[in-house]
Tab-separated table of C-alpha atoms in Angstrom:
chain	number	residue	atom	x	y	z
A	1	MET	CA	-6.032	-16.605	-12.123
A	2	ALA	CA	-8.224	-13.500	-12.459
A	3	LYS	CA	-8.444	-13.329	-8.674
A	4	ARG	CA	-4.680	-13.428	-8.316
A	5	ARG	CA	-4.421	-10.680	-10.946
A	6	ARG	CA	-6.931	-8.594	-8.972
A	7	GLY	CA	-4.859	-8.936	-5.807
A	8	ARG	CA	-1.717	-7.953	-7.665
A	9	GLY	CA	-3.584	-5.016	-9.191
A	10	ARG	CA	-4.431	-3.661	-5.753
A	11	ARG	CA	-0.851	-4.057	-4.590
A	12	ALA	CA	0.336	-2.226	-7.713
A	13	ILE	CA	-2.090	0.625	-6.991
A	14	GLN	CA	-0.899	0.789	-3.374
A	15	LEU	CA	2.737	0.879	-4.420
A	16	PHE	CA	2.173	3.394	-7.194
A	17	PHE	CA	0.176	5.725	-4.945
A	18	ALA	CA	2.725	5.541	-2.124
A	19	ALA	CA	5.544	6.276	-4.583
A	20	ALA	CA	3.653	9.050	-6.349
A	21	THR	CA	2.713	10.853	-3.142
A	22	ASN	CA	6.312	10.596	-1.914
A	23	SER	CA	8.025	11.341	-5.206
A	24	TYR	CA	10.122	14.340	-4.123
A	25	VAL	CA	13.374	12.374	-4.243
A	26	THR	CA	15.486	15.495	-3.717
A	27	GLY	CA	14.013	15.757	-0.246
A	28	PHE	CA	15.628	12.515	0.881
A	29	ALA	CA	19.017	13.455	-0.523
A	30	ALA	CA	19.085	17.103	0.501
A	31	GLY	CA	17.226	16.878	3.783
A	32	SER	CA	14.602	19.301	2.622
A	33	LEU	CA	10.847	19.353	2.184
A	34	TYR	CA	8.822	19.899	-0.966
A	35	GLN	CA	7.418	23.421	-0.847
A	36	GLY	CA	5.422	23.552	-4.067
A	37	GLY	CA	1.774	24.267	-4.647
A	38	LEU	CA	0.676	20.639	-4.617
A	39	LYS	CA	0.993	20.695	-0.847
A	40	GLN	CA	-2.167	22.762	-0.765
A	41	LEU	CA	-3.935	19.478	-1.444
A	42	CYS	CA	-4.371	16.657	1.027
A	43	THR	CA	-3.623	13.079	0.138
A	44	PRO	CA	-6.555	10.750	0.949
A	45	GLY	CA	-4.437	8.402	3.094
A	46	LEU	CA	-2.213	8.883	6.115
A	47	ASN	CA	1.092	10.221	4.791
A	48	CYS	CA	3.158	12.668	6.832
A	49	TYR	CA	3.724	16.047	5.165
A	50	SER	CA	7.053	16.294	6.912
A	51	CYS	CA	8.234	13.228	4.993
A	52	PRO	CA	11.097	14.498	2.791
A	53	GLY	CA	9.439	12.905	-0.223
A	54	ALA	CA	5.863	14.080	0.395
A	55	VAL	CA	4.312	16.188	-2.344
A	56	LEU	CA	0.856	16.348	-0.750
A	57	SER	CA	-0.289	17.186	2.774
A	58	CYS	CA	-1.505	14.745	5.394
A	59	PRO	CA	-5.214	15.318	6.116
A	60	ILE	CA	-4.825	14.581	9.829
A	61	GLY	CA	-1.749	16.801	10.202
A	62	SER	CA	-3.462	19.566	8.238
A	63	LEU	CA	-6.648	19.298	10.273
A	64	GLN	CA	-4.686	19.745	13.490
A	65	ALA	CA	-2.617	22.573	11.983
A	66	VAL	CA	-5.711	24.598	11.088
A	67	ILE	CA	-7.573	23.786	14.334
A	68	GLY	CA	-4.459	24.761	16.285
A	69	SER	CA	-3.983	28.011	14.411
A	70	GLN	CA	-5.049	31.300	15.928
A	71	ALA	CA	-7.183	32.123	12.907
A	72	PHE	CA	-9.557	29.142	12.868
A	73	ASN	CA	-11.194	26.706	15.271
A	74	ILE	CA	-12.020	24.065	12.700
A	75	SER	CA	-10.942	23.353	9.145
A	76	LEU	CA	-13.799	23.346	6.667
A	77	TYR	CA	-11.275	22.799	3.891
A	78	VAL	CA	-9.707	19.616	5.266
A	79	LEU	CA	-13.014	18.227	6.548
A	80	GLY	CA	-14.523	18.951	3.130
A	81	LEU	CA	-11.741	17.068	1.352
A	82	ILE	CA	-12.052	14.136	3.741
A	83	THR	CA	-15.835	14.136	3.234
A	84	MET	CA	-15.397	14.051	-0.529
A	85	PHE	CA	-12.856	11.229	-0.363
A	86	GLY	CA	-15.134	9.389	2.072
A	87	ALA	CA	-18.288	9.916	0.007
A	88	LEU	CA	-16.564	8.638	-3.082
A	89	LEU	CA	-14.411	5.834	-1.704
A	90	GLY	CA	-15.034	5.332	2.030
A	91	ARG	CA	-12.392	3.037	3.494
A	92	THR	CA	-11.357	1.932	0.009
A	93	VAL	CA	-8.816	4.683	0.680
A	94	CYS	CA	-7.410	2.510	3.491
A	95	GLY	CA	-7.246	-0.587	1.309
A	96	PHE	CA	-5.818	1.009	-1.816
A	97	LEU	CA	-4.369	4.458	-1.192
A	98	CYS	CA	-2.824	4.532	2.287
A	99	PRO	CA	0.961	3.970	2.383
A	100	PHE	CA	0.939	3.126	6.079
A	101	GLY	CA	-1.804	0.552	5.546
A	102	MET	CA	0.308	-0.994	2.794
A	103	ILE	CA	3.334	-1.220	5.088
A	104	GLN	CA	1.263	-2.983	7.740
A	105	GLU	CA	0.042	-5.465	5.121
A	106	TRP	CA	3.612	-6.224	4.079
A	107	LEU	CA	4.567	-6.791	7.685
A	108	HIS	CA	1.645	-9.164	8.137
A	109	LYS	CA	3.034	-11.319	5.325
A	110	ILE	CA	6.080	-12.155	7.471
A	111	PRO	CA	5.659	-15.783	8.529
A	112	PHE	CA	4.914	-16.084	12.218
A	113	PRO	CA	3.457	-19.110	14.011
A	114	TRP	CA	1.043	-17.128	16.154
A	115	LYS	CA	-1.080	-14.955	13.871
A	116	LYS	CA	-4.070	-13.648	15.780
A	117	ASN	CA	-6.759	-11.556	14.128
A	118	ARG	CA	-9.558	-12.348	16.555
A	119	PHE	CA	-9.266	-12.051	20.318
A	120	ARG	CA	-11.373	-11.097	23.277
A	121	GLY	CA	-11.645	-7.326	23.553
A	122	ASP	CA	-11.093	-6.799	19.843
A	123	LYS	CA	-14.495	-5.219	19.237
A	124	PRO	CA	-14.433	-2.624	22.037
A	125	LEU	CA	-10.802	-1.825	21.246
A	126	ARG	CA	-11.856	-0.805	17.740
A	127	LYS	CA	-13.810	2.090	19.268
A	128	LEU	CA	-10.511	3.547	20.467
A	129	LYS	CA	-9.879	5.184	17.088
A	130	TYR	CA	-12.970	7.352	17.529
A	131	LEU	CA	-11.650	8.512	20.901
A	132	VAL	CA	-8.250	9.230	19.330
A	133	LEU	CA	-9.997	11.269	16.636
A	134	ALA	CA	-12.060	13.278	19.105
A	135	VAL	CA	-9.388	13.876	21.740
A	136	MET	CA	-6.008	13.897	19.968
A	137	VAL	CA	-7.021	15.371	16.609
A	138	ILE	CA	-9.810	17.804	17.526
A	139	VAL	CA	-10.009	18.681	21.235
A	140	LEU	CA	-6.334	18.851	22.249
A	141	PRO	CA	-5.199	21.019	19.307
A	142	MET	CA	-8.076	23.337	20.264
A	143	VAL	CA	-7.422	23.589	23.986
A	144	ALA	CA	-3.762	22.696	24.581
A	145	VAL	CA	-2.322	26.000	23.441
A	146	SER	CA	1.319	27.002	23.803
A	147	GLU	CA	2.609	30.425	24.881
A	148	SER	CA	2.809	31.431	21.223
A	149	GLY	CA	-0.925	30.750	20.886
A	150	ALA	CA	-0.545	27.711	18.651
A	151	GLY	CA	-2.443	24.528	19.459
A	152	THR	CA	-0.552	21.282	19.971
A	153	PRO	CA	-0.863	18.782	17.113
A	154	ALA	CA	-1.336	16.073	19.730
A	155	PHE	CA	-1.855	13.110	17.423
A	156	CYS	CA	1.224	13.882	15.310
A	157	LYS	CA	3.328	14.772	18.323
A	158	TYR	CA	2.498	11.902	20.665
A	159	VAL	CA	1.023	9.096	18.572
A	160	CYS	CA	1.433	8.991	14.799
A	161	PRO	CA	3.803	6.113	13.923
A	162	ALA	CA	3.464	6.990	10.220
A	163	GLY	CA	5.093	10.346	10.940
A	164	THR	CA	7.899	8.678	12.865
A	165	LEU	CA	8.542	6.227	10.052
A	166	GLU	CA	8.096	8.544	7.083
A	167	ALA	CA	9.447	11.790	8.506
A	168	GLY	CA	11.126	11.492	11.895
A	169	ILE	CA	13.514	8.662	11.081
A	170	PRO	CA	14.439	9.812	7.550
A	171	LEU	CA	15.039	13.373	8.679
A	172	VAL	CA	17.203	12.290	11.570
A	173	TYR	CA	19.136	9.512	9.824
A	174	PHE	CA	19.269	9.950	6.057
A	175	ASN	CA	20.040	13.644	6.022
A	176	SER	CA	22.911	13.221	8.390
A	177	GLY	CA	24.570	10.680	6.096
A	178	GLY	CA	23.843	7.989	8.604
A	179	LEU	CA	23.829	8.777	12.256
A	180	ARG	CA	26.089	11.689	13.068
A	181	ALA	CA	25.395	12.758	16.595
A	182	ALA	CA	26.396	16.294	17.431
A	183	PRO	CA	27.196	17.325	20.956
A	184	ALA	CA	23.985	18.137	22.742
A	185	PRO	CA	23.667	21.733	23.905
A	186	ALA	CA	24.088	22.293	27.623
A	187	GLY	CA	21.021	21.298	29.535
A	188	GLN	CA	19.415	19.654	26.537
A	189	GLY	CA	21.109	16.342	26.352
A	190	GLY	CA	22.015	13.419	28.458
A	191	SER	CA	22.799	9.829	27.964
A	192	SER	CA	19.363	8.305	28.364
A	193	GLY	CA	17.946	8.790	24.870
A	194	LEU	CA	18.586	6.602	21.840
A	195	LEU	CA	19.580	9.674	19.871
A	196	LYS	CA	20.351	13.131	21.061
A	197	SER	CA	21.185	15.915	18.724
A	198	VAL	CA	21.741	15.432	15.033
A	199	SER	CA	22.824	17.999	12.532
A	200	ILE	CA	21.581	17.130	9.055
A	201	ARG	CA	23.414	19.800	7.023
A	202	PRO	CA	25.299	22.939	8.038
A	203	GLN	CA	22.360	25.131	7.027
A	204	ALA	CA	19.622	22.715	8.032
A	205	PRO	CA	17.890	22.809	11.388
A	206	VAL	CA	19.452	20.798	14.163
A	207	LEU	CA	17.089	17.988	15.052
A	208	LYS	CA	17.176	17.246	18.741
A	209	THR	CA	15.892	13.880	19.773
A	210	GLY	CA	15.034	12.825	23.255
A	211	ALA	CA	12.361	11.204	25.364
A	212	LEU	CA	9.504	12.166	23.060
A	213	PHE	CA	11.195	10.766	19.971
A	214	ASN	CA	12.124	7.618	21.860
A	215	TRP	CA	8.478	7.223	22.887
A	216	LYS	CA	7.453	7.545	19.269
A	217	LEU	CA	10.092	5.052	18.174
A	218	ALA	CA	8.747	2.639	20.788
A	219	LEU	CA	5.199	3.152	19.510
A	220	LEU	CA	6.335	2.533	15.952
A	221	ALA	CA	8.182	-0.611	17.035
A	222	ALA	CA	5.012	-1.818	18.778
A	223	VAL	CA	2.925	-1.221	15.637
A	224	VAL	CA	5.530	-3.014	13.499
A	225	LEU	CA	5.607	-6.051	15.797
A	226	LEU	CA	1.829	-6.142	16.211
A	227	SER	CA	1.394	-5.913	12.440
A	228	VAL	CA	3.232	-9.199	12.060
A	229	VAL	CA	0.745	-10.860	14.412
A	230	ASN	CA	-2.437	-8.931	13.650
A	231	TYR	CA	-3.684	-7.618	10.285
A	232	ARG	CA	-3.445	-3.792	10.165
A	233	PRO	CA	-3.628	-3.146	13.937
A	234	PHE	CA	-3.100	0.603	13.569
A	235	CYS	CA	-5.988	0.819	11.084
A	236	LYS	CA	-8.253	-1.250	13.333
A	237	TYR	CA	-7.626	0.408	16.663
A	238	ILE	CA	-5.903	3.791	16.355
A	239	CYS	CA	-6.219	5.528	12.984
A	240	PRO	CA	-8.376	8.676	13.251
A	241	LEU	CA	-8.539	8.960	9.465
A	242	GLY	CA	-9.848	5.408	9.227
A	243	ALA	CA	-12.406	6.370	11.887
A	244	MET	CA	-13.678	9.227	9.730
A	245	TYR	CA	-13.801	7.156	6.551
A	246	GLY	CA	-15.415	4.349	8.553
A	247	LEU	CA	-18.333	6.600	9.454
A	248	MET	CA	-18.868	7.240	5.738
A	249	ASN	CA	-18.199	3.649	4.651
A	250	PRO	CA	-21.839	2.469	4.626
A	251	LEU	CA	-22.771	5.378	2.332
A	252	SER	CA	-19.785	5.669	-0.003
A	253	LEU	CA	-20.192	5.253	-3.739
A	254	HIS	CA	-17.413	2.693	-4.059
A	255	ARG	CA	-18.524	-0.325	-2.066
A	256	LEU	CA	-18.508	-4.021	-1.498
A	257	ARG	CA	-21.460	-5.603	-3.290
A	258	PHE	CA	-23.023	-8.792	-2.068
A	259	ALA	CA	-25.229	-10.918	-4.312
A	260	GLY	CA	-27.221	-12.972	-1.832
A	261	ASP	CA	-28.625	-15.269	-4.515
A	262	LYS	CA	-25.123	-16.491	-5.353
A	263	CYS	CA	-24.015	-17.021	-1.751
A	264	VAL	CA	-23.658	-20.647	-0.660
A	265	ALA	CA	-22.837	-19.665	2.946
A	266	CYS	CA	-19.498	-21.475	2.865
A	267	GLY	CA	-17.844	-18.890	5.125
A	268	ALA	CA	-14.794	-18.476	2.852
A	269	CYS	CA	-15.175	-14.689	2.853
A	270	ALA	CA	-15.195	-14.453	6.655
A	271	ARG	CA	-12.165	-16.731	6.893
A	272	ALA	CA	-10.265	-14.617	4.361
A	273	CYS	CA	-11.057	-11.290	6.025
A	274	GLY	CA	-8.063	-9.938	7.908
A	275	MET	CA	-10.258	-7.327	9.551
A	276	GLY	CA	-12.273	-10.135	11.162
A	277	LEU	CA	-15.553	-9.358	9.394
A	278	ASP	CA	-18.207	-11.468	7.737
A	279	PRO	CA	-19.204	-9.665	4.531
A	280	SER	CA	-21.964	-12.178	3.798
A	281	LYS	CA	-23.763	-11.037	6.951
A	282	LYS	CA	-23.035	-7.336	6.651
A	283	ALA	CA	-21.041	-5.704	3.885
A	284	ASN	CA	-19.735	-2.142	4.096
A	285	THR	CA	-19.415	-1.851	7.852
A	286	ALA	CA	-17.206	0.889	9.282
A	287	GLU	CA	-14.387	-1.634	9.687
A	288	CYS	CA	-14.176	-2.905	6.095
A	289	VAL	CA	-11.092	-1.529	4.300
A	290	ARG	CA	-12.270	-3.043	1.004
A	291	CYS	CA	-9.023	-4.893	0.395
A	292	GLY	CA	-10.964	-7.397	-1.696
A	293	ASP	CA	-9.594	-10.524	-0.008
A	294	CYS	CA	-13.181	-11.718	0.514
A	295	VAL	CA	-13.959	-11.097	-3.160
A	296	ASN	CA	-10.956	-13.215	-4.139
A	297	ALA	CA	-11.929	-15.958	-1.686
A	298	CYS	CA	-15.576	-16.253	-2.733
A	299	PRO	CA	-16.009	-19.382	-4.872
A	300	THR	CA	-19.291	-18.254	-6.462
A	301	GLY	CA	-18.646	-14.605	-7.269
A	302	ALA	CA	-21.229	-13.418	-4.742
A	303	LEU	CA	-18.971	-10.537	-3.680
A	304	SER	CA	-17.599	-7.780	-5.841
A	305	LEU	CA	-16.116	-4.317	-5.480
A	306	GLY	CA	-17.503	-1.468	-7.511
A	307	PHE	CA	-19.340	1.812	-7.651
A	308	GLY	CA	-23.015	1.798	-6.754
A	309	GLU	CA	-25.247	-0.925	-5.416
A	310	LYS	CA	-26.206	-3.976	-7.402
A	311	LYS	CA	-29.784	-4.815	-6.566
A	312	THR	CA	-29.900	-8.526	-5.863
A	313	PRO	CA	-32.458	-10.715	-4.171
A	314	GLN	CA	-31.675	-12.034	-0.701
A	315	PRO	CA	-30.507	-15.643	-0.397
A	316	VAL	CA	-33.287	-18.166	-0.887
A	317	LYS	CA	-33.350	-20.807	1.820
A	318	GLN	CA	-33.337	-24.218	0.185
A	319	PRO	CA	-35.912	-26.569	1.711
A	320	LEU	CA	-34.308	-29.427	3.557
A	321	PRO	CA	-34.767	-32.841	1.966
A	322	ASP	CA	-37.334	-35.067	3.596
A	323	GLY	CA	-36.128	-36.483	6.853
A	324	GLY	CA	-33.097	-34.126	6.833
B	1	MET	CA	-22.428	13.895	0.909
B	2	LEU	CA	-20.147	14.590	-2.031
B	3	LEU	CA	-21.766	17.986	-2.506
B	4	ALA	CA	-21.534	18.751	1.201
B	5	GLY	CA	-17.831	17.936	1.061
B	6	ALA	CA	-17.356	20.169	-1.951
B	7	ALA	CA	-19.231	22.996	-0.230
B	8	LEU	CA	-17.091	22.666	2.892
B	9	THR	CA	-13.930	22.641	0.802
B	10	VAL	CA	-14.926	25.792	-1.058
B	11	GLY	CA	-15.925	27.424	2.240
B	12	GLY	CA	-12.502	26.620	3.670
B	13	ILE	CA	-10.724	28.000	0.621
B	14	LEU	CA	-12.724	31.224	0.819
B	15	ARG	CA	-11.878	31.574	4.526
B	16	GLY	CA	-8.181	31.363	3.687
B	17	GLU	CA	-7.487	28.065	5.450
B	18	VAL	CA	-5.243	26.778	2.693
B	19	ALA	CA	-2.534	29.328	3.449
B	20	VAL	CA	-2.541	28.364	7.138
B	21	MET	CA	-2.293	24.691	6.238
B	22	LEU	CA	0.437	25.251	3.678
B	23	GLN	CA	2.496	27.293	6.115
B	24	LYS	CA	2.725	24.243	8.364
B	25	ALA	CA	3.116	21.650	5.609
B	26	VAL	CA	6.138	23.204	3.874
B	27	ARG	CA	8.266	23.747	6.981
B	28	PHE	CA	10.115	21.371	9.209
B	29	CYS	CA	7.542	20.852	11.930
B	30	GLN	CA	9.686	19.185	14.569
B	31	GLU	CA	6.725	19.072	16.923
B	32	CYS	CA	4.710	17.209	14.285
B	33	ILE	CA	7.168	14.327	14.130
B	34	GLY	CA	7.980	14.067	17.796
B	35	LEU	CA	11.267	15.952	17.698
B	36	GLY	CA	10.237	19.159	19.360
């Protein structure tokens, strides 16, 4: 009963945080963005600042914006905030405070006969997120500079499905009162794209969609479909923010605590883990999003989530009975 | 690590990074969402 309550508690936190960080309702209705002072702060999770409801900034978008600016090569501010979030919570952010992680979890609840969380190539594929972080978030915004001198926010532009879902689609659809395609300007439209040119309001910018947006829609569709089959595939393989928090996960103050003396080695925790980990062998790896499913599955209370380390003795091997 | 993060954050604020970040975050960044 208490375990079920704990699971519901996490879902309530996820929902509350997603709603709170996207609480600018006017933005959805008026096709505008929140422009208040709160946007000087970054949200811990991945949440696009171009989402009409967003009241905080996305750390990955902000990092690229500052790196791509002419004034700075790197953002001490955003890296500092991420370091503080990571030091305090590690990937607990992913499990509790990331709206896109929550959406993937919901999708994974859709019944499907072929759920697959472990497959050959899974481990090396998880390294991809570090490459995405290095290349798309840091190097390309630094070196791929436009004529105006601004760096390209490569991750947001070419990859981020959270931005497509939270910002691209709402801005194109909702603000136009549905889909109201305007005639594409000469030389800028054709018939190949899903959407072409959409005017959201007379005074609002005209959003032109084309091959790039279609690519991002396809990527989002792939993440949605994969999420049904695999638990949090974007978090496992792509997310650069998860990569950064992952590096800090073994050291963060909030952590998964394992009491070896209570462990009966039943394997329930490993079976419950959607991320494909075995917390009884190694807790707090870079991949653990601290969702607490293992804590809920453990029959002896050997696992818990909390701040600080509980010092516990290692499991004592029981001597085998004679002749056993 | 927490202190290092705080120091970096303060350093960034003093360098004026927040204004640069805010400039991008409060405008329609079509490029950021794959529209531009």
